[in-house]
């Protein structure tokens, strides 16, 4: 209890962290009690269930944003206490989940995991330069390497079949047209590899990935932000399970500029 603890120079950071957690718990509990009271009083039967869920979800999210607000937008000299901050981490390090290691060593060395818990990674580039292909390849190879499932939301740009073609081409190093036209199963030979060996190789690769990777595809075309958020929660709890790790890939976010 902070009320009975002497706040010294050595423990002030720990005391602040503890106080923040206490305040956050109190605010969240109060919000949840208000929502429980709202439900217990009875809801107008004419109100659709998604609207009720959205209301509760919105209020809880607002409360979460309130308790996680920081002053990061205030100017600060990053080097003013950089040595002390790094020393503090050495002395007070706590093991945390920093996300699954990605398939590209140099990228991981520079940025860490693109599926870092609690973070959103945006991949921004001009049209037709390979954003979807890169995100798809990164997601499925991270899933295979770390044995975690992937939830993929597509904004109506590509069907499940089109993504399968791209996945097969990336995994087998064959032209995408081989899968779009079924050529991989009929061609006599390709780049010195006989048709029989090619077919056996493709079947082996696809079976190996099928048995090890879960890639849950959903089309979110035409959905509102709240509808996408609610869908994500349902998918997570039904397909992944509370507390289990997964990666989320969303293709794409449309901007107005």
CSV table of C-alpha atoms in Angstrom, one decimal:
chain,number,residue,atom,x,y,z
A,1,UNK,CA,0.0,0.0,0.0
A,2,UNK,CA,1.6,3.3,-1.1
A,3,UNK,CA,0.0,5.1,1.9
A,4,UNK,CA,2.3,3.3,4.2
A,5,UNK,CA,5.4,3.3,2.0
A,6,UNK,CA,8.2,5.9,2.1
A,7,UNK,CA,8.8,7.1,-1.4
A,8,UNK,CA,12.5,7.4,-1.9
A,9,UNK,CA,14.6,8.2,-5.0
A,10,UNK,CA,15.2,4.5,-5.5
A,11,UNK,CA,11.6,3.4,-5.6
A,12,UNK,CA,9.7,6.4,-7.1
A,13,UNK,CA,9.4,4.9,-10.6
A,14,UNK,CA,8.0,1.7,-9.1
A,15,UNK,CA,5.6,3.7,-6.9
A,16,UNK,CA,4.3,5.7,-9.9
A,17,UNK,CA,3.7,2.5,-11.9
A,18,UNK,CA,1.8,1.0,-9.0
A,19,UNK,CA,-0.4,4.1,-8.6
A,20,UNK,CA,-1.2,4.1,-12.3
A,21,UNK,CA,-2.3,0.5,-12.1
A,22,UNK,CA,-4.5,1.2,-9.1
A,23,UNK,CA,-6.1,4.2,-10.8
A,24,UNK,CA,-6.7,2.2,-14.0
A,25,UNK,CA,-8.3,-0.7,-12.2
A,26,UNK,CA,-10.6,1.6,-10.3
A,27,UNK,CA,-11.7,3.5,-13.5
A,28,UNK,CA,-12.3,0.2,-15.4
A,29,UNK,CA,-14.2,-1.4,-12.6
A,30,UNK,CA,-16.4,1.7,-12.3
A,31,UNK,CA,-17.1,1.6,-16.1
A,32,UNK,CA,-18.0,-2.1,-16.0
A,33,UNK,CA,-20.3,-1.6,-13.1
A,34,UNK,CA,-22.1,1.1,-15.0
A,35,UNK,CA,-22.5,-1.2,-18.0
A,36,UNK,CA,-23.8,-4.1,-15.8
A,37,UNK,CA,-26.3,-1.7,-14.3
A,38,UNK,CA,-27.4,-0.7,-17.8
A,39,UNK,CA,-28.0,-4.3,-18.7
A,40,UNK,CA,-29.7,-5.2,-15.4
A,41,UNK,CA,-32.2,-2.3,-15.7
A,42,UNK,CA,-33.5,-3.9,-18.9
A,43,UNK,CA,-32.9,-3.0,-22.5
A,44,UNK,CA,-35.6,-1.9,-25.0
A,45,UNK,CA,-36.4,-5.2,-26.9
A,46,UNK,CA,-36.5,-3.2,-30.1
A,47,UNK,CA,-32.7,-2.4,-29.8
A,48,UNK,CA,-30.7,-4.8,-32.0
A,49,UNK,CA,-28.1,-7.0,-30.2
A,50,UNK,CA,-25.1,-5.6,-32.2
A,51,UNK,CA,-26.1,-2.1,-31.1
A,52,UNK,CA,-26.1,-3.1,-27.5
A,53,UNK,CA,-22.7,-4.8,-27.9
A,54,UNK,CA,-21.3,-1.8,-29.7
A,55,UNK,CA,-22.4,0.6,-27.0
A,56,UNK,CA,-20.7,-1.5,-24.2
A,57,UNK,CA,-17.6,-2.0,-26.3
A,58,UNK,CA,-17.4,1.7,-27.1
A,59,UNK,CA,-17.7,2.8,-23.5
A,60,UNK,CA,-15.1,0.2,-22.3
A,61,UNK,CA,-12.7,1.3,-25.0
A,62,UNK,CA,-13.1,4.9,-24.1
A,63,UNK,CA,-12.3,4.0,-20.5
A,64,UNK,CA,-9.2,2.1,-21.6
A,65,UNK,CA,-8.0,5.0,-23.6
A,66,UNK,CA,-8.4,7.3,-20.6
A,67,UNK,CA,-6.3,5.2,-18.3
A,68,UNK,CA,-3.6,4.6,-20.9
A,69,UNK,CA,-3.3,8.3,-21.9
A,70,UNK,CA,0.3,9.5,-21.7
A,71,UNK,CA,2.1,12.8,-22.3
A,72,UNK,CA,4.2,11.4,-25.2
A,73,UNK,CA,3.2,14.4,-27.4
A,74,UNK,CA,5.2,16.7,-25.1
A,75,UNK,CA,8.7,17.6,-26.3
A,76,UNK,CA,11.5,15.8,-24.6
A,77,UNK,CA,15.2,15.5,-25.2
A,78,UNK,CA,15.7,11.7,-25.8
A,79,UNK,CA,19.3,11.8,-24.8
A,80,UNK,CA,18.8,13.8,-21.5
A,81,UNK,CA,18.5,10.6,-19.4
A,82,UNK,CA,19.2,7.9,-21.9
A,83,UNK,CA,22.1,6.3,-20.0
A,84,UNK,CA,20.1,6.3,-16.7
A,85,UNK,CA,17.0,4.8,-18.5
A,86,UNK,CA,19.0,2.0,-20.0
A,87,UNK,CA,20.7,1.3,-16.6
A,88,UNK,CA,17.2,1.2,-15.0
A,89,UNK,CA,16.1,-1.4,-17.4
A,90,UNK,CA,19.2,-3.5,-16.7
A,91,UNK,CA,18.5,-3.4,-12.9
A,92,UNK,CA,14.7,-3.9,-13.2
A,93,UNK,CA,14.2,-6.0,-16.3
A,94,UNK,CA,11.0,-8.1,-16.4
A,95,UNK,CA,10.5,-10.7,-19.0
A,96,UNK,CA,7.8,-9.6,-21.5
A,97,UNK,CA,6.3,-10.9,-24.7
A,98,UNK,CA,8.0,-8.9,-27.5
A,99,UNK,CA,6.3,-10.8,-30.2
A,100,UNK,CA,7.1,-13.7,-32.4
A,101,UNK,CA,10.3,-13.6,-34.4
A,102,UNK,CA,9.7,-12.9,-38.1
A,103,UNK,CA,11.1,-14.8,-41.1
A,104,UNK,CA,13.6,-12.1,-42.2
A,105,UNK,CA,16.6,-11.8,-39.9
A,106,UNK,CA,17.8,-8.3,-41.0
A,107,UNK,CA,14.3,-6.9,-40.7
A,108,UNK,CA,13.9,-8.5,-37.2
A,109,UNK,CA,17.2,-7.1,-36.1
A,110,UNK,CA,16.3,-3.6,-37.1
A,111,UNK,CA,12.6,-3.4,-36.0
A,112,UNK,CA,11.9,-6.5,-33.9
A,113,UNK,CA,8.6,-8.4,-34.5
A,114,UNK,CA,6.0,-6.8,-36.7
A,115,UNK,CA,3.5,-8.7,-34.5
A,116,UNK,CA,4.6,-7.0,-31.3
A,117,UNK,CA,1.8,-7.3,-28.7
A,118,UNK,CA,-0.3,-4.1,-28.3
A,119,UNK,CA,1.3,-2.5,-31.4
A,120,UNK,CA,0.0,-1.9,-34.9
A,121,UNK,CA,2.5,-2.0,-37.8
A,122,UNK,CA,1.5,-0.1,-40.9
A,123,UNK,CA,3.0,-1.0,-44.3
A,124,UNK,CA,2.7,2.0,-46.5
A,125,UNK,CA,3.6,2.2,-50.2
A,126,UNK,CA,2.2,3.1,-53.6
A,127,UNK,CA,-0.3,0.8,-55.4
A,128,UNK,CA,1.0,-2.4,-57.1
A,129,UNK,CA,4.4,-2.6,-55.4
A,130,UNK,CA,3.8,-5.8,-53.4
A,131,UNK,CA,2.4,-4.7,-50.1
A,132,UNK,CA,-0.1,-7.6,-50.0
A,133,UNK,CA,2.5,-10.1,-51.1
A,134,UNK,CA,5.0,-9.0,-48.5
A,135,UNK,CA,2.4,-9.0,-45.7
A,136,UNK,CA,1.1,-12.4,-46.7
A,137,UNK,CA,4.5,-13.9,-46.9
A,138,UNK,CA,5.6,-12.4,-43.6
A,139,UNK,CA,2.4,-13.6,-41.8
A,140,UNK,CA,2.4,-17.2,-43.0
A,141,UNK,CA,6.2,-17.7,-42.4
A,142,UNK,CA,5.9,-16.1,-39.0
A,143,UNK,CA,3.0,-18.5,-38.3
A,144,UNK,CA,5.0,-21.5,-39.4
A,145,UNK,CA,8.2,-20.5,-37.5
A,146,UNK,CA,6.4,-19.8,-34.2
A,147,UNK,CA,3.4,-22.1,-34.5
A,148,UNK,CA,0.8,-19.3,-34.0
A,149,UNK,CA,-2.4,-18.8,-36.0
A,150,UNK,CA,-3.1,-15.8,-38.2
A,151,UNK,CA,-6.3,-13.8,-38.6
A,152,UNK,CA,-6.5,-12.1,-42.0
A,153,UNK,CA,-9.1,-9.5,-42.7
A,154,UNK,CA,-9.4,-8.5,-46.4
A,155,UNK,CA,-11.2,-5.3,-47.3
A,156,UNK,CA,-12.7,-6.8,-50.5
A,157,UNK,CA,-9.6,-6.6,-52.6
A,158,UNK,CA,-8.8,-10.3,-52.9
A,159,UNK,CA,-10.8,-13.4,-52.5
A,160,UNK,CA,-9.7,-16.4,-50.5
A,161,UNK,CA,-8.9,-18.2,-53.8
A,162,UNK,CA,-6.7,-15.4,-55.0
A,163,UNK,CA,-4.7,-15.5,-51.8
A,164,UNK,CA,-4.3,-19.2,-52.0
A,165,UNK,CA,-2.7,-18.8,-55.5
A,166,UNK,CA,-0.3,-16.2,-54.1
A,167,UNK,CA,0.6,-18.4,-51.1
A,168,UNK,CA,1.2,-21.4,-53.3
A,169,UNK,CA,3.5,-19.4,-55.6
A,170,UNK,CA,5.5,-18.0,-52.7
A,171,UNK,CA,6.0,-21.4,-51.0
A,172,UNK,CA,6.9,-23.3,-54.1
A,173,UNK,CA,8.8,-20.6,-56.0
A,174,UNK,CA,6.6,-21.3,-59.1
A,175,UNK,CA,4.8,-18.8,-61.2
A,176,UNK,CA,1.3,-17.9,-59.9
A,177,UNK,CA,-0.2,-18.8,-63.2
A,178,UNK,CA,0.8,-22.4,-62.6
A,179,UNK,CA,-1.8,-22.5,-59.8
A,180,UNK,CA,-4.4,-20.3,-61.5
A,181,UNK,CA,-4.4,-22.6,-64.5
A,182,UNK,CA,-3.5,-25.9,-62.8
A,183,UNK,CA,-0.3,-26.1,-64.9
A,184,UNK,CA,1.8,-27.4,-62.0
A,185,UNK,CA,-0.1,-30.7,-62.2
A,186,UNK,CA,0.2,-31.2,-65.9
A,187,UNK,CA,3.4,-29.7,-67.2
A,188,UNK,CA,6.0,-32.2,-68.5
A,189,UNK,CA,8.9,-30.4,-66.9
A,190,UNK,CA,10.0,-27.0,-65.6
A,191,UNK,CA,13.5,-25.6,-65.4
A,192,UNK,CA,15.1,-29.0,-65.5
A,193,UNK,CA,12.7,-30.6,-63.0
A,194,UNK,CA,10.5,-33.3,-64.4
A,195,UNK,CA,6.7,-33.0,-64.1
A,196,UNK,CA,6.5,-36.0,-61.7
A,197,UNK,CA,9.1,-34.5,-59.3
A,198,UNK,CA,7.5,-31.1,-59.5
A,199,UNK,CA,4.1,-32.4,-58.6
A,200,UNK,CA,5.5,-34.5,-55.8
A,201,UNK,CA,7.5,-31.5,-54.4
A,202,UNK,CA,4.4,-29.2,-54.6
A,203,UNK,CA,2.2,-31.7,-52.8
A,204,UNK,CA,4.8,-32.3,-50.1
A,205,UNK,CA,5.2,-28.5,-49.5
A,206,UNK,CA,1.5,-27.8,-49.4
A,207,UNK,CA,0.8,-30.7,-47.1
A,208,UNK,CA,3.5,-29.6,-44.7
A,209,UNK,CA,2.1,-26.1,-44.5
A,210,UNK,CA,-1.5,-27.3,-44.3
A,211,UNK,CA,-0.7,-29.4,-41.2
A,212,UNK,CA,1.2,-26.6,-39.4
A,213,UNK,CA,-0.4,-23.3,-40.2
A,214,UNK,CA,-3.8,-21.8,-39.4
A,215,UNK,CA,-4.7,-18.8,-41.6
A,216,UNK,CA,-8.2,-17.6,-40.9
A,217,UNK,CA,-9.5,-15.5,-43.8
A,218,UNK,CA,-12.5,-13.1,-43.5
A,219,UNK,CA,-13.8,-10.6,-46.0
A,220,UNK,CA,-14.7,-7.3,-44.2
A,221,UNK,CA,-15.8,-5.4,-47.4
A,222,UNK,CA,-18.4,-2.8,-46.5
A,223,UNK,CA,-18.1,-3.3,-42.7
A,224,UNK,CA,-17.9,-0.3,-40.4
A,225,UNK,CA,-15.1,0.0,-37.9
A,226,UNK,CA,-17.2,-1.2,-35.0
A,227,UNK,CA,-18.4,-4.2,-37.0
A,228,UNK,CA,-14.8,-5.1,-37.8
A,229,UNK,CA,-13.8,-4.7,-34.2
A,230,UNK,CA,-16.7,-7.0,-33.0
A,231,UNK,CA,-15.9,-9.6,-35.7
A,232,UNK,CA,-12.3,-9.7,-34.6
A,233,UNK,CA,-13.3,-10.3,-31.0
A,234,UNK,CA,-15.6,-13.1,-32.0
A,235,UNK,CA,-13.0,-14.7,-34.2
A,236,UNK,CA,-10.3,-14.4,-31.5
A,237,UNK,CA,-12.4,-16.0,-28.7
A,238,UNK,CA,-13.9,-18.8,-30.9
A,239,UNK,CA,-11.0,-19.6,-33.2
A,240,UNK,CA,-7.9,-18.7,-31.2
A,241,UNK,CA,-9.0,-18.8,-27.5
A,242,UNK,CA,-8.6,-16.3,-24.7
A,243,UNK,CA,-5.0,-15.6,-23.7
A,244,UNK,CA,-3.5,-17.4,-26.8
A,245,UNK,CA,-1.1,-15.7,-29.2
A,246,UNK,CA,-2.0,-14.9,-32.8
A,247,UNK,CA,-1.2,-12.4,-35.5
A,248,UNK,CA,-3.6,-10.1,-37.2
A,249,UNK,CA,-3.2,-9.0,-40.8
A,250,UNK,CA,-5.5,-6.4,-42.3
A,251,UNK,CA,-5.4,-5.7,-46.0
A,252,UNK,CA,-6.0,-2.8,-46.3
A,253,UNK,CA,-6.6,0.6,-44.5
A,254,UNK,CA,-7.9,3.2,-47.0
A,255,UNK,CA,-6.8,6.8,-46.4
A,256,UNK,CA,-8.4,9.9,-47.8
A,257,UNK,CA,-5.2,11.7,-48.8
